[in-house]
Short mmCIF file of N, CA, C and O in Angstrom, two decimals:
data_model
loop_
_atom_site.label_atom_id
_atom_site.label_comp_id
_atom_site.label_asym_id
_atom_site.label_seq_id
_atom_site.Cartn_x
_atom_site.Cartn_y
_atom_site.Cartn_z
N VAL A 465 106.55 200.00 293.64
CA VAL A 465 105.96 201.17 294.27
C VAL A 465 106.43 202.43 293.55
O VAL A 465 105.66 203.36 293.35
N ALA A 466 107.67 202.44 293.12
CA ALA A 466 108.19 203.62 292.42
C ALA A 466 107.41 203.88 291.13
O ALA A 466 107.13 205.04 290.80
N ALA A 467 107.04 202.82 290.43
CA ALA A 467 106.27 203.00 289.20
C ALA A 467 104.88 203.56 289.50
O ALA A 467 104.38 204.43 288.78
N VAL A 468 104.27 203.10 290.58
CA VAL A 468 102.96 203.62 290.98
C VAL A 468 103.09 205.10 291.32
O VAL A 468 102.28 205.93 290.89
N GLU A 469 104.12 205.44 292.07
CA GLU A 469 104.33 206.83 292.48
C GLU A 469 104.65 207.73 291.29
O GLU A 469 104.34 208.92 291.32
N ALA A 470 105.23 207.19 290.23
CA ALA A 470 105.49 207.99 289.03
C ALA A 470 104.17 208.44 288.41
O ALA A 470 104.05 209.58 287.94
N PHE A 471 103.18 207.57 288.41
CA PHE A 471 101.86 207.96 287.90
C PHE A 471 101.23 209.02 288.80
O PHE A 471 100.60 209.95 288.32
N GLU A 472 101.40 208.86 290.11
CA GLU A 472 100.88 209.86 291.05
C GLU A 472 101.54 211.21 290.82
O GLU A 472 100.86 212.25 290.76
N ASP A 473 102.87 211.21 290.68
CA ASP A 473 103.61 212.46 290.46
C ASP A 473 103.20 213.15 289.17
O ASP A 473 103.18 214.37 289.10
N ALA A 474 102.87 212.36 288.16
CA ALA A 474 102.47 212.91 286.87
C ALA A 474 100.99 213.28 286.84
O ALA A 474 100.51 213.85 285.87
N GLY A 475 100.26 212.95 287.90
CA GLY A 475 98.82 213.24 287.94
C GLY A 475 98.02 212.41 286.96
O GLY A 475 96.96 212.82 286.51
N LYS A 476 98.51 211.23 286.66
CA LYS A 476 97.85 210.35 285.69
C LYS A 476 97.12 209.21 286.41
O LYS A 476 97.51 208.80 287.50
N PRO A 477 96.09 208.68 285.80
CA PRO A 477 95.39 207.53 286.41
C PRO A 477 96.29 206.29 286.38
O PRO A 477 97.16 206.17 285.52
N TYR A 478 96.06 205.41 287.31
CA TYR A 478 96.85 204.18 287.36
C TYR A 478 96.43 203.24 286.24
O TYR A 478 95.25 203.03 286.02
N PRO A 479 97.40 202.63 285.58
CA PRO A 479 97.06 201.53 284.70
C PRO A 479 96.87 200.28 285.57
O PRO A 479 97.03 200.35 286.79
N VAL A 480 96.59 199.15 284.98
CA VAL A 480 96.57 197.90 285.73
C VAL A 480 98.03 197.59 286.05
O VAL A 480 98.89 197.61 285.17
N PHE A 481 98.31 197.35 287.32
CA PHE A 481 99.69 197.09 287.73
C PHE A 481 99.92 195.63 288.03
O PHE A 481 99.08 194.95 288.61
N MET A 482 101.10 195.16 287.64
CA MET A 482 101.57 193.83 287.98
C MET A 482 102.75 194.04 288.91
O MET A 482 103.76 194.61 288.52
N GLY A 483 102.58 193.64 290.16
CA GLY A 483 103.65 193.79 291.13
C GLY A 483 104.02 192.44 291.70
O GLY A 483 103.66 191.40 291.15
N GLU A 484 104.74 192.47 292.80
CA GLU A 484 105.11 191.23 293.48
C GLU A 484 104.34 191.15 294.79
O GLU A 484 103.51 191.98 295.09
N ASP A 485 104.69 190.14 295.57
CA ASP A 485 104.05 190.00 296.88
C ASP A 485 104.84 190.70 297.98
O ASP A 485 104.64 190.44 299.15
N GLU A 486 105.72 191.62 297.59
CA GLU A 486 106.44 192.43 298.58
C GLU A 486 105.44 193.35 299.28
O GLU A 486 104.58 193.94 298.64
N LEU A 487 105.55 193.43 300.59
CA LEU A 487 104.55 194.16 301.35
C LEU A 487 104.45 195.64 300.98
O LEU A 487 103.36 196.21 301.04
N SER A 488 105.54 196.26 300.57
CA SER A 488 105.44 197.67 300.18
C SER A 488 104.48 197.83 299.00
O SER A 488 103.66 198.75 298.97
N PHE A 489 104.55 196.91 298.03
CA PHE A 489 103.62 196.97 296.90
C PHE A 489 102.20 196.64 297.33
O PHE A 489 101.25 197.32 296.95
N LEU A 490 102.05 195.58 298.13
CA LEU A 490 100.70 195.20 298.57
C LEU A 490 100.04 196.31 299.38
O LEU A 490 98.84 196.58 299.22
N ARG A 491 100.81 196.96 300.21
CA ARG A 491 100.25 198.07 301.01
C ARG A 491 99.86 199.25 300.13
O ARG A 491 98.82 199.88 300.34
N LYS A 492 100.68 199.56 299.14
CA LYS A 492 100.36 200.64 298.20
C LYS A 492 99.11 200.30 297.41
O LYS A 492 98.26 201.15 297.16
N TRP A 493 99.00 199.07 297.00
CA TRP A 493 97.84 198.59 296.26
C TRP A 493 96.58 198.79 297.10
O TRP A 493 95.58 199.34 296.62
N GLN A 494 96.61 198.37 298.35
CA GLN A 494 95.45 198.53 299.22
C GLN A 494 95.13 200.02 299.45
O GLN A 494 93.97 200.42 299.42
N GLU A 495 96.17 200.81 299.67
CA GLU A 495 96.00 202.24 299.94
C GLU A 495 95.36 202.98 298.76
O GLU A 495 94.53 203.86 298.95
N THR A 496 95.73 202.61 297.55
CA THR A 496 95.26 203.33 296.36
C THR A 496 94.01 202.72 295.74
O THR A 496 93.38 203.36 294.91
N ASP A 497 93.71 201.46 296.07
CA ASP A 497 92.57 200.74 295.50
C ASP A 497 92.68 200.62 293.99
O ASP A 497 91.70 200.59 293.28
N MET A 498 93.93 200.55 293.48
CA MET A 498 94.13 200.39 292.04
C MET A 498 93.86 198.94 291.65
O MET A 498 93.74 198.06 292.50
N THR A 499 93.76 198.69 290.38
CA THR A 499 93.61 197.34 289.86
C THR A 499 95.01 196.77 289.70
O THR A 499 95.84 197.35 289.01
N ALA A 500 95.25 195.64 290.36
CA ALA A 500 96.60 195.08 290.33
C ALA A 500 96.56 193.57 290.56
O ALA A 500 95.52 192.99 290.85
N LEU A 501 97.74 192.98 290.44
CA LEU A 501 97.94 191.56 290.70
C LEU A 501 99.32 191.43 291.31
O LEU A 501 100.27 192.06 290.85
N GLY A 502 99.44 190.66 292.37
CA GLY A 502 100.73 190.45 293.02
C GLY A 502 101.28 189.08 292.69
O GLY A 502 100.87 188.09 293.28
N THR A 503 102.20 189.03 291.73
CA THR A 503 102.78 187.74 291.36
C THR A 503 103.73 187.26 292.43
O THR A 503 104.22 188.03 293.25
N VAL A 504 104.03 185.99 292.42
CA VAL A 504 104.83 185.43 293.48
C VAL A 504 106.07 184.71 292.95
O VAL A 504 107.11 184.71 293.58
N TYR A 505 106.01 184.13 291.79
CA TYR A 505 107.10 183.27 291.29
C TYR A 505 108.47 183.94 291.35
O TYR A 505 109.43 183.35 291.81
N SER A 506 108.57 185.16 290.91
CA SER A 506 109.89 185.78 290.79
C SER A 506 110.61 185.89 292.12
O SER A 506 111.83 185.83 292.17
N THR A 507 109.91 186.08 293.20
CA THR A 507 110.58 186.21 294.49
C THR A 507 110.58 184.91 295.28
O THR A 507 111.19 184.85 296.33
N PHE A 508 109.96 183.89 294.78
CA PHE A 508 109.92 182.60 295.47
C PHE A 508 111.05 181.70 294.99
O PHE A 508 111.31 180.66 295.55
N GLN A 509 111.76 182.12 293.95
CA GLN A 509 112.81 181.30 293.35
C GLN A 509 113.97 181.01 294.29
O GLN A 509 114.70 180.05 294.08
N TRP A 510 114.16 181.81 295.30
CA TRP A 510 115.34 181.70 296.15
C TRP A 510 115.56 180.30 296.70
O TRP A 510 116.68 179.85 296.82
N ARG A 511 114.51 179.57 297.04
CA ARG A 511 114.74 178.26 297.65
C ARG A 511 114.73 177.12 296.65
O ARG A 511 115.18 176.02 296.98
N THR A 512 114.26 177.33 295.44
CA THR A 512 114.19 176.26 294.46
C THR A 512 115.57 175.67 294.13
O THR A 512 115.71 174.45 294.11
N PRO A 513 116.61 176.49 293.89
CA PRO A 513 117.92 175.89 293.62
C PRO A 513 118.47 175.11 294.82
O PRO A 513 119.17 174.11 294.65
N VAL A 514 118.15 175.55 296.02
CA VAL A 514 118.60 174.84 297.22
C VAL A 514 117.92 173.47 297.28
O VAL A 514 118.57 172.45 297.54
N LEU A 515 116.62 173.44 297.04
CA LEU A 515 115.90 172.17 297.03
C LEU A 515 116.42 171.25 295.92
O LEU A 515 116.56 170.04 296.13
N ALA A 516 116.72 171.83 294.76
CA ALA A 516 117.25 171.03 293.65
C ALA A 516 118.62 170.46 294.01
O ALA A 516 118.91 169.28 293.73
N ALA A 517 119.46 171.27 294.64
CA ALA A 517 120.79 170.80 295.03
C ALA A 517 120.68 169.65 296.04
O ALA A 517 121.43 168.67 295.95
N GLN A 518 119.75 169.75 296.96
CA GLN A 518 119.54 168.66 297.93
C GLN A 518 119.14 167.37 297.22
O GLN A 518 119.62 166.29 297.55
N LYS A 519 118.23 167.50 296.24
CA LYS A 519 117.80 166.32 295.50
C LYS A 519 118.97 165.69 294.73
O LYS A 519 119.15 164.47 294.74
N ILE A 520 119.75 166.53 294.07
CA ILE A 520 120.91 166.03 293.30
C ILE A 520 121.89 165.35 294.24
O ILE A 520 122.40 164.26 293.95
N TRP A 521 122.18 165.98 295.36
CA TRP A 521 123.11 165.42 296.35
C TRP A 521 122.63 164.05 296.84
O TRP A 521 123.44 163.15 297.06
N ASN A 522 121.32 163.90 296.97
CA ASN A 522 120.74 162.63 297.44
C ASN A 522 120.50 161.64 296.31
O ASN A 522 119.92 160.59 296.53
N GLY A 523 120.93 161.99 295.09
CA GLY A 523 120.76 161.09 293.95
C GLY A 523 119.35 161.03 293.40
O GLY A 523 119.00 160.12 292.67
N GLU A 524 118.54 162.00 293.76
CA GLU A 524 117.15 162.04 293.29
C GLU A 524 117.04 162.79 291.96
O GLU A 524 117.86 163.63 291.64
N GLN A 525 116.00 162.48 291.22
CA GLN A 525 115.74 163.13 289.94
C GLN A 525 115.23 164.56 290.16
O GLN A 525 114.44 164.80 291.07
N VAL A 526 115.71 165.47 289.33
CA VAL A 526 115.24 166.87 289.37
C VAL A 526 114.47 167.13 288.09
O VAL A 526 114.94 166.79 287.00
N PRO A 527 113.27 167.70 288.19
CA PRO A 527 112.50 167.95 286.97
C PRO A 527 113.20 168.92 286.01
O PRO A 527 113.90 169.82 286.46
N ALA A 528 113.02 168.70 284.72
CA ALA A 528 113.61 169.59 283.73
C ALA A 528 113.03 171.00 283.84
O ALA A 528 113.73 171.99 283.63
N GLU A 529 111.76 171.08 284.16
CA GLU A 529 111.13 172.37 284.39
C GLU A 529 110.45 172.31 285.75
O GLU A 529 109.61 171.46 286.00
N TRP A 530 110.84 173.21 286.63
CA TRP A 530 110.32 173.21 287.99
C TRP A 530 109.21 174.24 288.07
O TRP A 530 109.47 175.45 288.07
N VAL A 531 107.98 173.78 288.14
CA VAL A 531 106.84 174.67 288.22
C VAL A 531 106.49 174.87 289.69
O VAL A 531 106.12 173.92 290.38
N LEU A 532 106.64 176.10 290.15
CA LEU A 532 106.40 176.38 291.56
C LEU A 532 104.91 176.49 291.84
O LEU A 532 104.16 177.06 291.06
N PRO A 533 104.48 175.97 292.98
CA PRO A 533 103.06 175.95 293.30
C PRO A 533 102.57 177.24 293.94
O PRO A 533 101.87 177.23 294.92
N GLN A 534 102.94 178.36 293.39
CA GLN A 534 102.55 179.63 293.97
C GLN A 534 101.50 180.31 293.09
O GLN A 534 101.73 180.51 291.90
N SER A 535 100.42 180.67 293.69
CA SER A 535 99.40 181.41 292.96
C SER A 535 99.54 182.89 293.32
O SER A 535 100.00 183.23 294.41
N PRO A 536 99.17 183.77 292.40
CA PRO A 536 99.31 185.21 292.67
C PRO A 536 98.34 185.69 293.75
O PRO A 536 97.33 185.04 294.04
N ILE A 537 98.66 186.82 294.34
CA ILE A 537 97.75 187.48 295.27
C ILE A 537 96.80 188.32 294.43
O ILE A 537 97.23 189.10 293.58
N THR A 538 95.52 188.13 294.63
CA THR A 538 94.51 188.87 293.88
C THR A 538 93.80 189.85 294.80
O THR A 538 94.00 189.85 296.02
N GLU A 539 92.95 190.65 294.21
CA GLU A 539 92.16 191.61 294.99
C GLU A 539 91.33 190.90 296.07
O GLU A 539 91.15 191.42 297.17
N ASP A 540 90.88 189.70 295.75
CA ASP A 540 90.05 188.95 296.69
C ASP A 540 90.78 188.53 297.97
O ASP A 540 90.17 188.41 299.02
N ASP A 541 92.09 188.29 297.86
CA ASP A 541 92.82 187.87 299.06
C ASP A 541 93.88 188.86 299.54
O ASP A 541 94.65 188.57 300.45
N LEU A 542 93.92 190.05 298.96
CA LEU A 542 94.88 191.07 299.35
C LEU A 542 94.80 191.37 300.84
O LEU A 542 95.82 191.35 301.54
N ASP A 543 93.62 191.65 301.35
CA ASP A 543 93.47 192.00 302.76
C ASP A 543 93.92 190.86 303.69
O ASP A 543 94.51 191.10 304.74
N THR A 544 93.68 189.63 303.29
CA THR A 544 94.08 188.48 304.09
C THR A 544 95.60 188.42 304.25
O THR A 544 96.11 188.21 305.35
N TYR A 545 96.33 188.62 303.13
CA TYR A 545 97.79 188.57 303.20
C TYR A 545 98.35 189.77 303.94
O TYR A 545 99.35 189.64 304.66
N LEU A 546 97.74 190.92 303.79
CA LEU A 546 98.21 192.09 304.54
C LEU A 546 97.97 191.91 306.03
O LEU A 546 98.84 192.26 306.85
N GLU A 547 96.85 191.37 306.41
CA GLU A 547 96.57 191.14 307.83
C GLU A 547 97.54 190.11 308.41
O GLU A 547 98.06 190.28 309.51
N ALA A 548 97.79 189.04 307.68
CA ALA A 548 98.70 187.99 308.15
C ALA A 548 100.13 188.48 308.31
O ALA A 548 100.90 187.92 309.09
N ASN A 549 100.49 189.53 307.58
CA ASN A 549 101.85 190.06 307.59
C ASN A 549 101.93 191.48 308.14
O ASN A 549 102.89 192.20 307.88
N LYS A 550 100.94 191.88 308.92
CA LYS A 550 100.85 193.27 309.37
C LYS A 550 102.06 193.73 310.18
O LYS A 550 102.39 194.90 310.16
N ASP A 551 102.73 192.85 310.86
CA ASP A 551 103.89 193.22 311.66
C ASP A 551 105.22 193.09 310.92
O ASP A 551 106.27 193.38 311.49
N MET A 552 105.16 192.67 309.69
CA MET A 552 106.38 192.48 308.91
C MET A 552 106.80 193.79 308.25
O MET A 552 105.97 194.64 307.93
N PRO A 553 108.11 193.97 308.01
CA PRO A 553 108.60 195.19 307.37
C PRO A 553 108.21 195.25 305.89
O PRO A 553 107.84 194.23 305.29
N SER A 554 108.32 196.42 305.31
CA SER A 554 107.89 196.63 303.93
C SER A 554 108.60 195.76 302.91
O SER A 554 108.04 195.43 301.88
N LEU A 555 109.84 195.38 303.16
CA LEU A 555 110.58 194.57 302.20
C LEU A 555 110.36 193.07 302.36
O LEU A 555 110.97 192.27 301.67
N HIS A 556 109.47 192.69 303.24
CA HIS A 556 109.13 191.28 303.44
C HIS A 556 108.17 190.84 302.33
O HIS A 556 107.36 191.62 301.85
N TYR A 557 108.27 189.59 301.93
CA TYR A 557 107.39 189.03 300.90
C TYR A 557 106.30 188.18 301.55
O TYR A 557 106.59 187.26 302.32
N ALA A 558 105.07 188.50 301.25
CA ALA A 558 103.92 187.89 301.91
C ALA A 558 103.87 186.37 301.76
O ALA A 558 103.41 185.66 302.64
N LYS A 559 104.33 185.85 300.64
CA LYS A 559 104.26 184.41 300.39
C LYS A 559 105.66 183.82 300.24
O LYS A 559 105.90 182.99 299.38
N PHE A 560 106.58 184.22 301.12
CA PHE A 560 107.97 183.81 300.96
C PHE A 560 108.20 182.33 301.25
O PHE A 560 109.21 181.77 300.86
N GLY A 561 107.30 181.68 301.94
CA GLY A 561 107.38 180.24 302.12
C GLY A 561 108.22 179.78 303.29
O GLY A 561 108.50 178.59 303.39
N GLY A 562 108.62 180.66 304.18
CA GLY A 562 109.45 180.24 305.29
C GLY A 562 108.80 180.36 306.65
O GLY A 562 109.48 180.49 307.65
N GLU A 563 107.50 180.28 306.67
CA GLU A 563 106.77 180.43 307.93
C GLU A 563 107.14 179.37 308.96
O GLU A 563 106.92 179.57 310.15
N ASP A 564 107.71 178.26 308.52
CA ASP A 564 108.09 177.20 309.45
C ASP A 564 109.56 177.28 309.89
O ASP A 564 110.05 176.42 310.61
N LEU A 565 110.27 178.34 309.50
CA LEU A 565 111.66 178.51 309.90
C LEU A 565 111.77 178.90 311.37
O LEU A 565 110.89 179.58 311.90
N PRO A 566 112.85 178.50 312.02
CA PRO A 566 113.04 178.87 313.43
C PRO A 566 113.06 180.39 313.60
O PRO A 566 113.65 181.10 312.80
N GLY A 567 112.36 180.87 314.61
CA GLY A 567 112.36 182.30 314.90
C GLY A 567 111.36 183.12 314.12
O GLY A 567 111.31 184.34 314.28
N TYR A 568 110.59 182.47 313.24
CA TYR A 568 109.59 183.23 312.48
C TYR A 568 108.35 183.41 313.33
O TYR A 568 107.92 182.47 313.97
N PRO A 569 107.76 184.57 313.38
CA PRO A 569 108.04 185.79 312.64
C PRO A 569 108.95 186.78 313.37
O PRO A 569 109.36 187.78 312.79
N GLU A 570 109.28 186.51 314.63
CA GLU A 570 110.01 187.48 315.43
C GLU A 570 111.32 187.94 314.79
O GLU A 570 111.64 189.11 314.78
N ALA A 571 112.09 187.00 314.24
CA ALA A 571 113.39 187.35 313.65
C ALA A 571 113.27 188.25 312.43
O ALA A 571 114.19 188.96 312.07
N TRP A 572 112.12 188.24 311.77
CA TRP A 572 111.90 189.04 310.57
C TRP A 572 111.26 190.40 310.88
O TRP A 572 111.40 191.34 310.12
N ALA A 573 110.54 190.48 311.95
CA ALA A 573 109.71 191.66 312.22
C ALA A 573 110.48 192.95 312.40
O ALA A 573 109.99 194.01 312.06
N ASP A 574 111.70 192.90 312.88
CA ASP A 574 112.46 194.12 313.14
C ASP A 574 113.40 194.51 312.02
O ASP A 574 114.26 195.36 312.20
N ARG A 575 113.30 193.91 310.89
CA ARG A 575 114.22 194.20 309.79
C ARG A 575 113.76 195.35 308.95
O ARG A 575 112.67 195.67 308.81
#
């Protein structure tokens, strides 16, 4: 969001932006109608090492390269993800993968 606002402060047109699925970026994207893409891999990594550790502990094979099954948020599905996460705080990630955790979404909504 800070990079987007730098263009606004300079009075320059937006370039194509590559952001994450953090709601602050997605909301700014919707608000400005800029051309963008919300990648997911970088913020989805948090649980991959935990899953790998569980597999190792259980004696299971861990792939040499772990390709996460996350597709980016595009203009076509931006509104869908914003609507699904409308009560979540700005620092929440739309595709964080923990929708099945106990207390979701209530425990996250007030953060």
